[in-house]
Coordinates of C-alpha atoms and ligand atoms in Angstrom, one line a residue:
M1 CA 114.4 -15.4 -2.2
S2 CA 112.8 -16.9 0.9
R3 CA 109.5 -15.2 0.1
E4 CA 109.5 -17.0 -3.3
E5 CA 110.2 -20.3 -1.7
I6 CA 107.5 -19.9 1.0
R7 CA 105.1 -18.9 -1.8
E8 CA 106.0 -22.1 -3.8
T9 CA 105.8 -24.4 -0.8
L10 CA 102.4 -23.0 0.2
I11 CA 101.1 -23.4 -3.3
E12 CA 102.4 -27.0 -3.5
S13 CA 100.5 -27.8 -0.3
L14 CA 97.4 -25.7 -1.2
G15 CA 94.6 -26.3 1.3
S16 CA 96.8 -28.2 3.9
W17 CA 99.0 -27.0 6.7
T18 CA 102.7 -26.4 6.6
S19 CA 104.4 -25.8 10.0
G20 CA 106.3 -22.6 10.5
Q21 CA 109.1 -24.6 12.0
R22 CA 109.5 -26.7 8.9
L23 CA 109.5 -23.6 6.7
A24 CA 112.1 -21.9 8.9
R25 CA 114.3 -24.9 9.0
S26 CA 114.3 -25.7 5.3
L27 CA 114.9 -22.1 4.4
K28 CA 117.4 -21.6 7.2
I29 CA 115.7 -18.4 8.5
S30 CA 114.0 -17.6 11.8
R31 CA 110.3 -18.2 12.4
A32 CA 109.9 -14.4 12.8
A33 CA 111.4 -14.0 9.3
V34 CA 108.9 -16.6 7.9
W35 CA 106.1 -14.6 9.5
K36 CA 107.3 -11.4 7.9
Q37 CA 107.3 -13.0 4.5
V38 CA 103.9 -14.4 5.0
Q39 CA 102.7 -10.9 5.8
S40 CA 104.1 -9.6 2.6
L41 CA 102.4 -12.4 0.6
R42 CA 99.1 -11.5 2.3
A43 CA 99.5 -7.9 1.3
E44 CA 99.8 -9.1 -2.3
G45 CA 96.4 -10.8 -2.1
Y46 CA 97.3 -14.4 -0.9
E47 CA 94.8 -15.6 1.6
I48 CA 97.0 -17.5 4.1
E49 CA 95.6 -18.8 7.4
S50 CA 97.8 -19.2 10.4
S51 CA 97.3 -21.4 13.5
K52 CA 99.3 -23.5 15.9
R53 CA 99.6 -26.0 13.0
G54 CA 101.4 -23.5 10.8
Y55 CA 100.3 -21.8 7.6
R56 CA 97.7 -22.8 5.1
L57 CA 97.0 -21.2 1.7
E58 CA 93.3 -21.3 1.2
S59 CA 93.1 -20.7 -2.6
L60 CA 95.1 -19.2 -5.3
P61 CA 94.6 -15.4 -5.4
D62 CA 92.8 -14.0 -8.3
I63 CA 95.7 -11.9 -9.4
I64 CA 97.5 -12.1 -12.8
S65 CA 101.1 -12.0 -11.6
E66 CA 104.0 -13.4 -13.6
D67 CA 104.7 -16.1 -11.0
L68 CA 101.1 -17.4 -10.9
V69 CA 100.6 -17.3 -14.7
K70 CA 103.8 -19.1 -15.3
S71 CA 103.2 -21.9 -12.9
G72 CA 101.6 -24.6 -15.0
L73 CA 101.7 -22.6 -18.2
K74 CA 102.1 -25.0 -21.2
T75 CA 103.7 -22.8 -23.8
S76 CA 107.2 -22.7 -25.2
F77 CA 107.5 -18.9 -25.9
V78 CA 104.2 -17.0 -25.3
G79 CA 104.2 -15.8 -21.8
R80 CA 107.8 -16.7 -21.0
T81 CA 108.1 -13.0 -20.0
I82 CA 105.1 -11.5 -18.3
I83 CA 105.1 -7.9 -17.2
S84 CA 102.2 -7.2 -14.9
H85 CA 101.0 -3.9 -13.6
P86 CA 98.2 -3.0 -11.1
S87 CA 97.2 -0.2 -13.4
L88 CA 98.3 1.1 -16.9
S89 CA 96.8 3.6 -19.3
S90 CA 96.7 0.8 -21.9
T91 CA 98.5 -2.5 -22.1
N92 CA 98.8 -2.0 -25.9
A93 CA 100.5 1.4 -25.4
E94 CA 103.0 -0.1 -23.0
A95 CA 103.6 -3.2 -25.2
K96 CA 104.2 -1.0 -28.2
R97 CA 106.7 1.0 -26.2
I98 CA 108.8 -2.1 -25.3
A99 CA 108.1 -4.1 -28.5
P100 CA 111.2 -3.3 -30.5
S101 CA 113.5 -4.8 -27.9
A102 CA 111.1 -7.4 -26.4
D103 CA 111.2 -11.2 -27.0
N104 CA 108.6 -12.8 -29.2
G105 CA 105.7 -13.8 -26.9
T106 CA 106.3 -11.2 -24.2
V107 CA 103.0 -10.4 -22.4
V108 CA 101.9 -7.1 -20.8
V109 CA 99.0 -7.3 -18.3
A110 CA 97.2 -4.8 -16.1
E111 CA 94.4 -5.3 -13.5
V112 CA 92.8 -2.1 -14.7
Q113 CA 93.4 0.3 -17.6
T114 CA 92.7 3.9 -17.2
S115 CA 92.7 4.7 -20.9
G116 CA 92.0 1.3 -22.7
R117 CA 91.5 1.7 -26.4
G118 CA 89.5 -0.1 -29.1
R119 CA 89.9 0.4 -32.8
M120 CA 90.1 4.0 -34.0
E121 CA 91.0 5.3 -30.6
R122 CA 87.6 4.4 -29.2
P123 CA 87.6 4.1 -25.4
W124 CA 87.6 0.6 -24.1
H125 CA 86.1 0.2 -20.6
S126 CA 88.6 -1.8 -18.5
P127 CA 87.6 -2.0 -14.8
K128 CA 88.9 -4.5 -12.2
G129 CA 87.7 -8.0 -12.8
G130 CA 88.4 -8.1 -16.6
V131 CA 91.4 -9.5 -18.4
W132 CA 93.4 -6.8 -20.2
I133 CA 96.5 -8.2 -21.9
S134 CA 98.8 -7.5 -24.8
V135 CA 100.9 -10.1 -26.4
I136 CA 104.0 -9.0 -28.5
L137 CA 104.4 -11.4 -31.4
K138 CA 107.1 -11.4 -34.1
P139 CA 105.9 -13.7 -36.9
R140 CA 108.0 -13.9 -40.0
I141 CA 105.4 -12.6 -42.4
P142 CA 105.2 -9.6 -44.7
P143 CA 103.1 -6.6 -43.5
T144 CA 100.4 -7.4 -46.1
L145 CA 99.6 -10.5 -44.1
A146 CA 99.2 -8.6 -40.8
P147 CA 95.4 -9.0 -40.7
R148 CA 96.1 -12.7 -40.2
V149 CA 97.4 -11.9 -36.7
N150 CA 94.1 -10.4 -35.7
M151 CA 92.1 -13.3 -37.1
A152 CA 94.4 -15.8 -35.4
A153 CA 94.0 -14.0 -32.0
A154 CA 90.2 -13.9 -32.4
V155 CA 90.2 -17.7 -33.1
A156 CA 92.5 -18.3 -30.1
V157 CA 90.4 -16.5 -27.6
A158 CA 87.2 -18.1 -29.0
R159 CA 88.8 -21.5 -28.6
A160 CA 89.8 -20.7 -25.0
L161 CA 86.3 -19.5 -24.0
E162 CA 84.7 -22.5 -25.6
G163 CA 87.2 -25.0 -24.1
L164 CA 86.9 -23.6 -20.6
Y165 CA 83.3 -22.6 -20.3
A166 CA 81.6 -24.5 -23.2
L167 CA 80.3 -21.3 -24.6
E168 CA 79.4 -21.0 -28.3
V169 CA 81.5 -18.0 -29.4
G170 CA 80.9 -16.2 -32.7
I171 CA 83.3 -13.8 -34.4
K172 CA 82.1 -10.5 -35.8
W173 CA 84.6 -9.2 -38.4
P174 CA 87.1 -8.0 -37.7
N175 CA 87.6 -8.2 -34.0
D176 CA 84.6 -8.8 -31.8
L177 CA 83.9 -12.0 -30.0
L178 CA 80.2 -12.5 -29.4
V179 CA 78.1 -14.9 -27.3
G180 CA 74.6 -14.7 -28.7
E181 CA 74.7 -11.2 -30.2
R182 CA 76.6 -9.7 -27.2
K183 CA 80.2 -8.7 -27.2
V184 CA 82.2 -10.5 -24.5
S185 CA 85.7 -9.7 -25.8
G186 CA 87.5 -7.4 -28.3
I187 CA 90.9 -7.6 -29.9
L188 CA 93.0 -4.8 -31.1
T189 CA 96.1 -5.6 -33.1
E190 CA 98.7 -2.9 -33.9
I191 CA 101.8 -3.4 -35.9
G192 CA 105.3 -2.0 -36.3
A193 CA 106.6 -2.7 -39.8
E194 CA 109.2 -1.8 -42.5
M195 CA 108.1 -1.8 -46.2
D196 CA 108.6 -5.5 -46.6
S197 CA 108.8 -7.0 -43.1
L198 CA 106.7 -7.0 -40.0
D199 CA 108.8 -6.0 -37.0
Y200 CA 106.2 -6.8 -34.4
A201 CA 102.5 -7.1 -33.8
V202 CA 100.9 -6.1 -30.5
V203 CA 97.8 -8.2 -29.9
G204 CA 95.6 -6.5 -27.3
I205 CA 93.0 -8.8 -25.9
G206 CA 90.2 -7.5 -23.7
I207 CA 87.9 -10.0 -22.1
N208 CA 85.0 -9.0 -19.9
A209 CA 85.5 -11.7 -17.3
N210 CA 84.2 -11.0 -13.8
I211 CA 82.4 -7.7 -14.5
D212 CA 78.7 -6.9 -13.7
P213 CA 77.2 -6.5 -17.2
A214 CA 74.9 -3.8 -15.8
L215 CA 78.0 -1.6 -15.8
F216 CA 78.0 -1.5 -19.6
P217 CA 75.6 0.9 -21.4
Q218 CA 72.9 -1.0 -23.2
V219 CA 73.9 0.4 -26.6
W220 CA 77.2 -1.4 -26.4
R221 CA 75.4 -4.8 -26.5
A222 CA 78.2 -6.0 -24.2
T223 CA 78.2 -8.9 -21.7
S224 CA 80.7 -10.6 -19.4
L225 CA 81.6 -14.2 -18.6
S226 CA 80.3 -13.9 -15.0
G227 CA 77.1 -12.5 -16.4
L228 CA 76.7 -15.4 -18.9
L229 CA 77.8 -18.2 -16.5
G230 CA 76.2 -16.8 -13.3
R231 CA 79.5 -17.2 -11.4
D232 CA 83.0 -15.7 -11.3
I233 CA 85.7 -17.5 -13.3
S234 CA 89.4 -17.9 -12.5
R235 CA 91.0 -15.1 -14.5
L236 CA 94.3 -16.9 -14.0
K237 CA 93.2 -20.1 -15.7
L238 CA 91.7 -18.0 -18.4
V239 CA 94.9 -16.1 -19.1
Q240 CA 96.9 -19.3 -19.2
R241 CA 94.5 -20.9 -21.6
V242 CA 94.4 -17.8 -23.9
L243 CA 98.2 -17.7 -24.0
E244 CA 98.3 -21.4 -24.9
E245 CA 95.8 -20.9 -27.7
V246 CA 97.6 -17.8 -29.0
E247 CA 100.8 -19.9 -29.3
A248 CA 99.0 -22.7 -31.0
A249 CA 97.3 -20.3 -33.5
F250 CA 100.7 -18.5 -34.1
E251 CA 102.1 -21.6 -35.8
D252 CA 99.5 -21.2 -38.5
L253 CA 100.4 -17.6 -39.2
E254 CA 103.7 -18.4 -40.9
S255 CA 102.4 -21.4 -42.8
S256 CA 99.1 -22.1 -44.7
F257 CA 96.8 -20.2 -42.3
D258 CA 94.2 -22.9 -43.2
G259 CA 93.5 -24.1 -39.6
V260 CA 92.7 -20.6 -38.3
R261 CA 90.9 -19.6 -41.5
E262 CA 88.6 -22.7 -41.3
D263 CA 87.9 -22.1 -37.6
W264 CA 87.3 -18.4 -38.2
R265 CA 84.9 -19.2 -41.0
R266 CA 83.0 -21.8 -38.9
R267 CA 82.5 -19.2 -36.1
S268 CA 81.9 -16.2 -38.2
A269 CA 78.8 -14.2 -37.4
T270 CA 79.6 -12.0 -40.5
L271 CA 80.0 -14.4 -43.5
D272 CA 77.0 -14.7 -45.8
R273 CA 75.4 -11.7 -44.2
R274 CA 74.4 -8.4 -45.6
V275 CA 76.8 -5.8 -44.3
R276 CA 77.6 -2.2 -44.4
I277 CA 81.3 -1.5 -44.6
I278 CA 82.6 1.8 -43.4
T279 CA 86.2 2.6 -44.3
R280 CA 88.3 5.8 -44.4
D281 CA 87.4 6.0 -48.1
G282 CA 83.7 5.9 -47.7
E283 CA 81.0 3.2 -47.2
F284 CA 79.1 0.6 -49.1
E285 CA 76.7 -2.3 -48.7
G286 CA 76.9 -5.9 -49.9
M287 CA 77.2 -9.5 -49.0
A288 CA 80.2 -10.7 -46.9
G289 CA 81.5 -13.6 -49.0
A290 CA 84.7 -15.0 -47.7
L291 CA 87.7 -14.7 -45.4
E292 CA 90.8 -14.7 -47.6
A293 CA 94.1 -16.2 -46.8
D294 CA 95.6 -12.8 -46.1
G295 CA 93.0 -12.1 -43.5
S296 CA 90.9 -9.7 -45.6
L297 CA 87.1 -9.9 -45.9
L298 CA 85.8 -10.3 -49.5
V299 CA 82.5 -8.4 -49.9
R300 CA 80.3 -8.6 -53.0
R301 CA 79.0 -5.1 -53.4
D302 CA 75.4 -4.5 -54.6
D303 CA 76.8 -3.0 -57.8
G304 CA 78.5 -6.3 -58.5
R305 CA 82.0 -5.3 -57.7
R306 CA 84.1 -7.5 -55.4
V307 CA 86.1 -5.6 -52.7
W308 CA 88.7 -6.9 -50.3
V309 CA 88.4 -5.1 -47.0
Y310 CA 91.4 -5.0 -44.7
A311 CA 90.3 -2.5 -42.1
G312 CA 87.1 -0.6 -41.2
D313 CA 83.8 -0.9 -39.5
C314 CA 81.3 -3.6 -40.3
V315 CA 77.6 -3.3 -39.5
H316 CA 75.5 -6.4 -39.8
L317 CA 72.3 -5.7 -41.7
R318 CA 69.1 -7.8 -42.0
P319 CA 68.4 -9.4 -45.4
A320 CA 68.0 -6.9 -48.3
A321 CA 64.2 -6.9 -48.1
N322 CA 64.4 -5.4 -44.7
P323 CA 67.6 -3.5 -44.3
V324 CA 67.2 -2.5 -40.7
E325 CA 70.4 -2.3 -38.7
E326 CA 70.8 -5.0 -36.1
G327 CA 73.1 -2.7 -34.2
V328 CA 76.9 -2.7 -34.3
Ligands
ATP1 P1 82.8 -3.1 -34.5 O1 81.6 -3.9 -34.0 O2 82.8 -2.8 -35.9 O3 84.0 -3.7 -34.0 P2 82.5 -1.4 -32.2 O4 81.5 -0.3 -32.1 O5 82.3 -2.6 -31.4 O6 82.7 -1.7 -33.8 P3 85.2 -1.3 -31.5 O7 86.3 -0.4 -31.9 O8 85.3 -2.8 -32.0 O9 83.9 -0.7 -32.0 O10 85.1 -1.4 -29.9 C1 85.0 -0.2 -29.2 C2 83.6 0.0 -28.7 O11 83.2 -1.0 -27.8 C3 83.5 1.3 -27.8 O12 83.2 2.4 -28.6 C4 82.3 1.0 -26.9 O13 81.1 1.2 -27.7 C5 82.4 -0.5 -26.8 N1 83.1 -0.9 -25.5 C6 83.9 -0.2 -24.7 N2 84.4 -1.0 -23.7 C7 83.8 -2.2 -23.8 C8 83.9 -3.4 -23.1 N3 84.6 -3.6 -22.0 N4 83.1 -4.4 -23.6 C9 82.4 -4.4 -24.7 N5 82.2 -3.2 -25.4 C10 83.0 -2.2 -25.0
BTN2 C1 87.8 -3.4 -29.9 O1 86.8 -4.2 -29.8 O2 87.8 -2.4 -30.5 C2 89.1 -3.9 -29.3 C3 89.2 -3.7 -27.9 C4 90.6 -4.1 -27.4 C5 90.8 -3.9 -25.9 C6 92.1 -4.5 -25.4 S1 92.2 -4.5 -23.7 C7 93.9 -4.8 -23.8 C8 94.5 -4.0 -24.9 N1 94.8 -2.7 -24.4 C9 94.0 -1.7 -25.0 O3 94.1 -0.5 -24.7 N2 93.2 -2.3 -25.8 C10 93.3 -3.7 -25.9

């Protein structure tokens, strides 16, 4: 416990000195014991200076631990439990494993993923410096409305990036967040369901935060926040904001969905564009017309048929006269 109290005291007086004697006295432990706990905090990544004046925490460490995320987090249920790992194969895999017995809003986070996944089992590059989290959500909606969860998460992350960094964030259906035409974040929602009820949704959010964009192959058309802003960002603040926005968007899932839908529409890089849709059943081209209340994409096919698309790949095409792919 004394380690926790020392950590909290140093955070409260961030940037100023706290004497070892004061810490020892208020915690009723020896100064040597204080020193030992400070060493263990340093090993965790806390930069703590020591001098004759005592101890001083220089800055909050850039680690996404439960304690740090929770301090100052303004949510009522998202992030009340945070399970953080230095490394996981995939936060989604771990979240799915624990989801049946986990509380609504539980978060799994890893500093690196060794086998991060995008849709259709595609590999998702997840080095140190990124934000790789999965949120377990238990909305009371039927499985037919599950696409809403993915849309709500995309809107939530877009709002967080815009609010924190004033970036204009577009959404490419179904799950890519773009700045310009480059992908800065991807979302993978997986569900566990009965015939008529959703047991849980695991919302996997990957954000390329402090990563050198040169690490991404050109064909991915990927970018990162540090690449866009020319500086590293606080991943901690980003995670807190994302969780707050996820909670705010969650409220809309069980009600009209109008707020999320309107925001999604406004940010969409896909609506009113010619698209090629590739699903398990085949592919076709047409105009992306609307995002429906259940989260599906309405596409008007070239043969006049209207199709509601719930899952699949979407390629943005140039206007019909010049149907050259703009890349995925
Ligand atoms: P779509 O645009 O239809 O979503 P996609 O090709 O982007 O299709 P996804 O399943 O959304 O496919 O994302 C997985 C793909 O993203 C990978 O196959 C790879 O090309 C790319 N990718 C992998 N890691 C990252 C990353 N950290 N940032 C951006 N792109 C990545
Ligand atoms: C995509 O664009 O295809 C979605 C990428 C989703 C990546 C995130 S990172 C956290 C979570 N864990 C995973 O293995 N995938 C998601």
